[in-house]
Amino acid sequence: MANIFAFAEARNGELRKVALETVTAARKLADATGGQVHALLVGAPGIASKAEQLAQHGADVVMVCEHAGFTQYNPEATSAVAADRIKSGGFRAALFSTSAQGRDLAPRVAGKLRVGLVTDVTSVELSGDTFTAKHPINIGKVVSTISIAGTPAIVSIRPNTYAPVAKAKPGTVENVAPVGDPSAARVVVKELVTGSGGKLDLADAPVVIAGGRGLKAKENYKLVEDLADAFGNAACGATRAITDDGWRPHSDQIGQTGRLVSPDLYVAVGISGAVQHLAGMKTSKTIVAINKDREAPIFKVADYGIVGDAFEVMPVLTAAVKEARKGH
Amino acid sequence: MKIAVCIKRVPDMDVRFKIAGDGTSLDETGVKFDLNDFDAWAVEAALQLKEKAGSGEVVVLSLGPNAVQETLRKALSMGADRAVHLQADKIPFDSFVIASALAAELKDGGYDLILFGKLSPDSSNAATGPIVAELLDLPCVTAISRLDIADGRGTAKRELEGAQEIVEFPLPAVLTTDEGLNAARYPSLKGIMAAKKKPLESKPAALGEPTVKIEKLEMPPERAAGKIVGEGAAAVPELIRLLQTEAKVL
Ligand SMILES: Cc1cc2nc3c(=O)[nH]c(=O)nc-3n(C[C@H](O)[C@H](O)[C@H](O)COP(=O)(O)OP(=O)(O)OC[C@H]3O[C@@H](n4cnc5c(N)ncnc54)[C@H](O)[C@@H]3O)c2cc1C
Ligand SMILES: Nc1ncnc2c1ncn2[C@@H]1O[C@H](COP(=O)(O)O)[C@@H](O)[C@H]1O
């Protein structure tokens, strides 16, 4: 029997989808050995109201740590309480998400506990005493299987690899105290700047529409946004060629040095398909490419390609998607 | 201002990698290596801070085989003042092992800032910087895309999914760099000449027991060959049909 720890990520008082993914991955691991899932939820007073959702996705115990010092992400105090809980709970493994927050937390926790970790994993397995995880390396061109010697094994799960599965558990809520005073942390998030409200983020969107230099000029990026609007559940991304030119912020860049996305549908518009770009989107479930050059490398990874001028194809495609989604 | 920058020698990703006979490492024949991009931005940030302060020292550190001296020389030719090579037969995959050896070297260095890249594209751990920060009990901000230092304190911007954080921290601190922070300078001819005379100290790395082990490497499944649906706007109805019936995403 092995109990598994899951960090339930929240931002601004809201649970993030990756929290449910992490709990789902933990549930699968725990079920393999008849163990329990203990989720940790950290936030400002009131965050306890989110515990129920974690129970519905398979948390046997939800540890809630509320403090005004957790109003914004508090890396030092959050990693301190996570490390403390992981240590005292005797867990076999501790799971985080490979989100911006989880990427920050997991190595801090491993550093505090002096144990090994594997980040950005696409699957985890516990068989007998051996804990292994699959971790893409070399921009996804090679996949490694890594074993972690010590206990607990710290891992962060790549977003969108474990779809949240509802599996109701009692979800006993346990209040836990922070370690030290969260308001006295040295590193302080002064402000959270959120983008234009309502727009889906790249990490969460089931559909991503991305544009590249083939769009010729900044104002033509609207073709990408229009198609995203037609889908209704889409976020917009970009290649380095156009973030470098300032058409889009760097936070929208997909690829080796940018964001990693794995949506159900990825539409590449005017994108050549350089390896560094493919590194960020190659694991998307369905890929569509629109490019006027039949030889463009993007067509090698695209499930469906249209050879054509984006300026001609995009308005027609946008109208057709609108039509198809009528009634949704 | 005394700044340390940890830099890694990484393979050029624009190649077809081959798994070596042992099944747990990659064949390096024909692979080119260079300074990690994220680390180039870290070196650039350090040089800019030193230039702004008008004085100070930028020290670059790299752990690995003798070949990493070439990477250190590149950073020296960009303008770093001196280099430290921590010798190891190969660059370990294990971030904890690398971080421990770097932390031991950095511990008593009296640095105001210790900079890392956010991630190295080969091992893709994105972990070394924050582990070093924990081992040295220093404030740490990861993945920064903007940095201001004044009066012993820093302000940084961090990119999150669809949002940014503005973060304040005291010095000394550990930071890891993200894309957008700056554009790294190229070494000038003068810089390359000057680098040859700059100090490069080489000593054994304090390597601890591994915490993780590569059991197996494999190639990811190839994507099934796609199809060209058609040409121009005329192909749109067929694409819509395929998205609805075959891919079931619409
Ligand atoms: C270390 C390193 C890291 C990098 N990291 C990243 C990264 O994270 N993300 C990233 O994206 N890139 C990255 N790059 C850059 C990458 O190598 C490419 O340069 C970049 O992805 C190209 O962007 P693009 O496809 O928009 O432009 P281009 O390569 O210029 O392609 C434009 C495409 O548009 C097509 N086109 C032109 N006109 C039309 C039209 N009217 N209709 C339809 N199609 C048209 C062309 O046929 C062409 O295929 C990195 C590079 C390096 C060296
Ligand atoms: N062998 C090394 N020598 C010096 N710095 C390193 C080494 N490996 C990793 N780093 C630093 O840690 C950062 C993140 O690497 P990683 O944790 O491997 O993704 C790199 O960008 C470097 O700044």
PDB file of N, CA, C and O and ligand atoms in Angstrom, chain B residues 6-8 36 39 61-63 91 95 98 102 116-120 123-128, ligand 2:
ATOM      1  N   CYS B   6      25.676  30.035 -13.959  1.00  0.00           N
ATOM      2  CA  CYS B   6      25.920  28.618 -14.233  1.00  0.00           C
ATOM      3  C   CYS B   6      25.486  28.322 -15.653  1.00  0.00           C
ATOM      4  O   CYS B   6      24.336  28.594 -16.034  1.00  0.00           O
ATOM      5  N   ILE B   7      26.415  27.791 -16.443  1.00  0.00           N
ATOM      6  CA  ILE B   7      26.118  27.607 -17.862  1.00  0.00           C
ATOM      7  C   ILE B   7      26.355  26.151 -18.272  1.00  0.00           C
ATOM      8  O   ILE B   7      27.228  25.479 -17.760  1.00  0.00           O
ATOM      9  N   LYS B   8      25.556  25.700 -19.215  1.00  0.00           N
ATOM     10  CA  LYS B   8      25.634  24.303 -19.636  1.00  0.00           C
ATOM     11  C   LYS B   8      25.928  24.206 -21.126  1.00  0.00           C
ATOM     12  O   LYS B   8      25.415  25.001 -21.927  1.00  0.00           O
ATOM     13  N   ASN B  36      23.850  26.772 -23.909  1.00  0.00           N
ATOM     14  CA  ASN B  36      22.387  26.788 -23.812  1.00  0.00           C
ATOM     15  C   ASN B  36      21.865  28.229 -23.987  1.00  0.00           C
ATOM     16  O   ASN B  36      22.388  29.157 -23.382  1.00  0.00           O
ATOM     17  N   ASP B  39      21.013  30.116 -20.928  1.00  0.00           N
ATOM     18  CA  ASP B  39      22.214  30.511 -20.181  1.00  0.00           C
ATOM     19  C   ASP B  39      22.882  31.719 -20.836  1.00  0.00           C
ATOM     20  O   ASP B  39      23.496  32.549 -20.152  1.00  0.00           O
ATOM     21  N   LEU B  61      30.353  29.369 -14.402  1.00  0.00           N
ATOM     22  CA  LEU B  61      30.685  28.031 -13.925  1.00  0.00           C
ATOM     23  C   LEU B  61      30.023  26.991 -14.819  1.00  0.00           C
ATOM     24  O   LEU B  61      28.878  27.168 -15.228  1.00  0.00           O
ATOM     25  N   SER B  62      30.748  25.908 -15.085  1.00  0.00           N
ATOM     26  CA  SER B  62      30.136  24.825 -15.841  1.00  0.00           C
ATOM     27  C   SER B  62      30.688  23.492 -15.364  1.00  0.00           C
ATOM     28  O   SER B  62      31.884  23.355 -15.109  1.00  0.00           O
ATOM     29  N   LEU B  63      29.783  22.534 -15.247  1.00  0.00           N
ATOM     30  CA  LEU B  63      30.175  21.199 -14.787  1.00  0.00           C
ATOM     31  C   LEU B  63      30.103  20.240 -15.966  1.00  0.00           C
ATOM     32  O   LEU B  63      29.092  20.194 -16.664  1.00  0.00           O
ATOM     33  N   ILE B  91      28.314  15.057 -18.377  1.00  0.00           N
ATOM     34  CA  ILE B  91      27.361  15.877 -17.634  1.00  0.00           C
ATOM     35  C   ILE B  91      26.275  14.941 -17.121  1.00  0.00           C
ATOM     36  O   ILE B  91      25.603  14.282 -17.907  1.00  0.00           O
ATOM     37  N   SER B  95      19.656  16.362 -11.921  1.00  0.00           N
ATOM     38  CA  SER B  95      19.741  17.776 -11.506  1.00  0.00           C
ATOM     39  C   SER B  95      20.222  17.918 -10.073  1.00  0.00           C
ATOM     40  O   SER B  95      20.894  18.896  -9.734  1.00  0.00           O
ATOM     41  N   ILE B  98      24.001  17.631 -10.014  1.00  0.00           N
ATOM     42  CA  ILE B  98      24.622  18.846 -10.573  1.00  0.00           C
ATOM     43  C   ILE B  98      24.475  20.001  -9.591  1.00  0.00           C
ATOM     44  O   ILE B  98      25.436  20.718  -9.281  1.00  0.00           O
ATOM     45  N   LEU B 102      27.383  22.276  -7.794  1.00  0.00           N
ATOM     46  CA  LEU B 102      27.448  23.719  -8.036  1.00  0.00           C
ATOM     47  C   LEU B 102      27.306  24.479  -6.710  1.00  0.00           C
ATOM     48  O   LEU B 102      28.031  25.450  -6.450  1.00  0.00           O
ATOM     49  N   PHE B 116      20.882  31.245 -13.442  1.00  0.00           N
ATOM     50  CA  PHE B 116      20.761  29.982 -14.168  1.00  0.00           C
ATOM     51  C   PHE B 116      19.830  30.204 -15.355  1.00  0.00           C
ATOM     52  O   PHE B 116      19.042  31.150 -15.365  1.00  0.00           O
ATOM     53  N   GLY B 117      19.874  29.286 -16.308  1.00  0.00           N
ATOM     54  CA  GLY B 117      18.830  29.238 -17.317  1.00  0.00           C
ATOM     55  C   GLY B 117      17.599  28.579 -16.722  1.00  0.00           C
ATOM     56  O   GLY B 117      17.707  27.858 -15.725  1.00  0.00           O
ATOM     57  N   LYS B 118      16.458  28.825 -17.328  1.00  0.00           N
ATOM     58  CA  LYS B 118      15.233  28.178 -16.847  1.00  0.00           C
ATOM     59  C   LYS B 118      15.315  26.675 -17.046  1.00  0.00           C
ATOM     60  O   LYS B 118      14.877  25.903 -16.203  1.00  0.00           O
ATOM     61  N   LEU B 119      15.908  26.276 -18.160  1.00  0.00           N
ATOM     62  CA  LEU B 119      15.850  24.859 -18.539  1.00  0.00           C
ATOM     63  C   LEU B 119      16.968  24.550 -19.510  1.00  0.00           C
ATOM     64  O   LEU B 119      17.397  25.424 -20.268  1.00  0.00           O
ATOM     65  N   SER B 120      17.457  23.319 -19.499  1.00  0.00           N
ATOM     66  CA  SER B 120      18.362  22.923 -20.567  1.00  0.00           C
ATOM     67  C   SER B 120      17.594  21.993 -21.501  1.00  0.00           C
ATOM     68  O   SER B 120      16.868  21.113 -21.041  1.00  0.00           O
ATOM     69  N   SER B 123      18.361  17.682 -21.112  1.00  0.00           N
ATOM     70  CA  SER B 123      17.737  16.921 -20.029  1.00  0.00           C
ATOM     71  C   SER B 123      16.341  17.444 -19.693  1.00  0.00           C
ATOM     72  O   SER B 123      15.524  16.715 -19.139  1.00  0.00           O
ATOM     73  N   SER B 124      16.065  18.688 -20.034  1.00  0.00           N
ATOM     74  CA  SER B 124      14.714  19.261 -19.847  1.00  0.00           C
ATOM     75  C   SER B 124      14.199  19.140 -18.417  1.00  0.00           C
ATOM     76  O   SER B 124      13.023  18.861 -18.208  1.00  0.00           O
ATOM     77  N   ASN B 125      15.072  19.338 -17.440  1.00  0.00           N
ATOM     78  CA  ASN B 125      14.640  19.211 -16.053  1.00  0.00           C
ATOM     79  C   ASN B 125      14.086  20.508 -15.468  1.00  0.00           C
ATOM     80  O   ASN B 125      13.175  20.485 -14.666  1.00  0.00           O
ATOM     81  N   ALA B 126      14.650  21.645 -15.878  1.00  0.00           N
ATOM     82  CA  ALA B 126      14.238  22.940 -15.331  1.00  0.00           C
ATOM     83  C   ALA B 126      14.259  22.918 -13.804  1.00  0.00           C
ATOM     84  O   ALA B 126      13.316  23.356 -13.158  1.00  0.00           O
ATOM     85  N   ALA B 127      15.293  22.352 -13.233  1.00  0.00           N
ATOM     86  CA  ALA B 127      15.298  22.126 -11.793  1.00  0.00           C
ATOM     87  C   ALA B 127      16.565  22.599 -11.093  1.00  0.00           C
ATOM     88  O   ALA B 127      16.542  22.866  -9.891  1.00  0.00           O
ATOM     89  N   THR B 128      17.660  22.707 -11.812  1.00  0.00           N
ATOM     90  CA  THR B 128      18.949  22.932 -11.161  1.00  0.00           C
ATOM     91  C   THR B 128      18.983  24.224 -10.328  1.00  0.00           C
ATOM     92  O   THR B 128      19.435  24.209  -9.182  1.00  0.00           O
TER      93      THR B 128
HETATM   94  N1  LIG C   2      26.407  20.848 -16.016  1.00  0.00           N
HETATM   95  C1  LIG C   2      26.018  22.107 -15.698  1.00  0.00           C
HETATM   96  N2  LIG C   2      26.928  23.059 -15.429  1.00  0.00           N
HETATM   97  C2  LIG C   2      26.555  24.319 -15.106  1.00  0.00           C
HETATM   98  N3  LIG C   2      25.269  24.709 -15.066  1.00  0.00           N
HETATM   99  C3  LIG C   2      24.313  23.802 -15.328  1.00  0.00           C
HETATM  100  C4  LIG C   2      24.635  22.453 -15.662  1.00  0.00           C
HETATM  101  N4  LIG C   2      23.477  21.784 -15.863  1.00  0.00           N
HETATM  102  C5  LIG C   2      22.480  22.669 -15.681  1.00  0.00           C
HETATM  103  N5  LIG C   2      22.972  23.885 -15.361  1.00  0.00           N
HETATM  104  C6  LIG C   2      22.201  25.124 -15.111  1.00  0.00           C
HETATM  105  O1  LIG C   2      20.876  24.799 -14.771  1.00  0.00           O
HETATM  106  C7  LIG C   2      19.966  25.311 -15.731  1.00  0.00           C
HETATM  107  C8  LIG C   2      18.771  24.419 -15.867  1.00  0.00           C
HETATM  108  O2  LIG C   2      19.148  23.130 -16.275  1.00  0.00           O
HETATM  109  P1  LIG C   2      18.226  21.854 -16.069  1.00  0.00           P
HETATM  110  O3  LIG C   2      17.810  21.853 -14.644  1.00  0.00           O
HETATM  111  O4  LIG C   2      19.090  20.706 -16.459  1.00  0.00           O
HETATM  112  O5  LIG C   2      17.067  22.016 -17.011  1.00  0.00           O
HETATM  113  C9  LIG C   2      20.796  25.492 -16.976  1.00  0.00           C
HETATM  114  O6  LIG C   2      20.216  26.457 -17.838  1.00  0.00           O
HETATM  115  C10 LIG C   2      22.116  25.972 -16.361  1.00  0.00           C
HETATM  116  O7  LIG C   2      22.023  27.332 -15.959  1.00  0.00           O
END
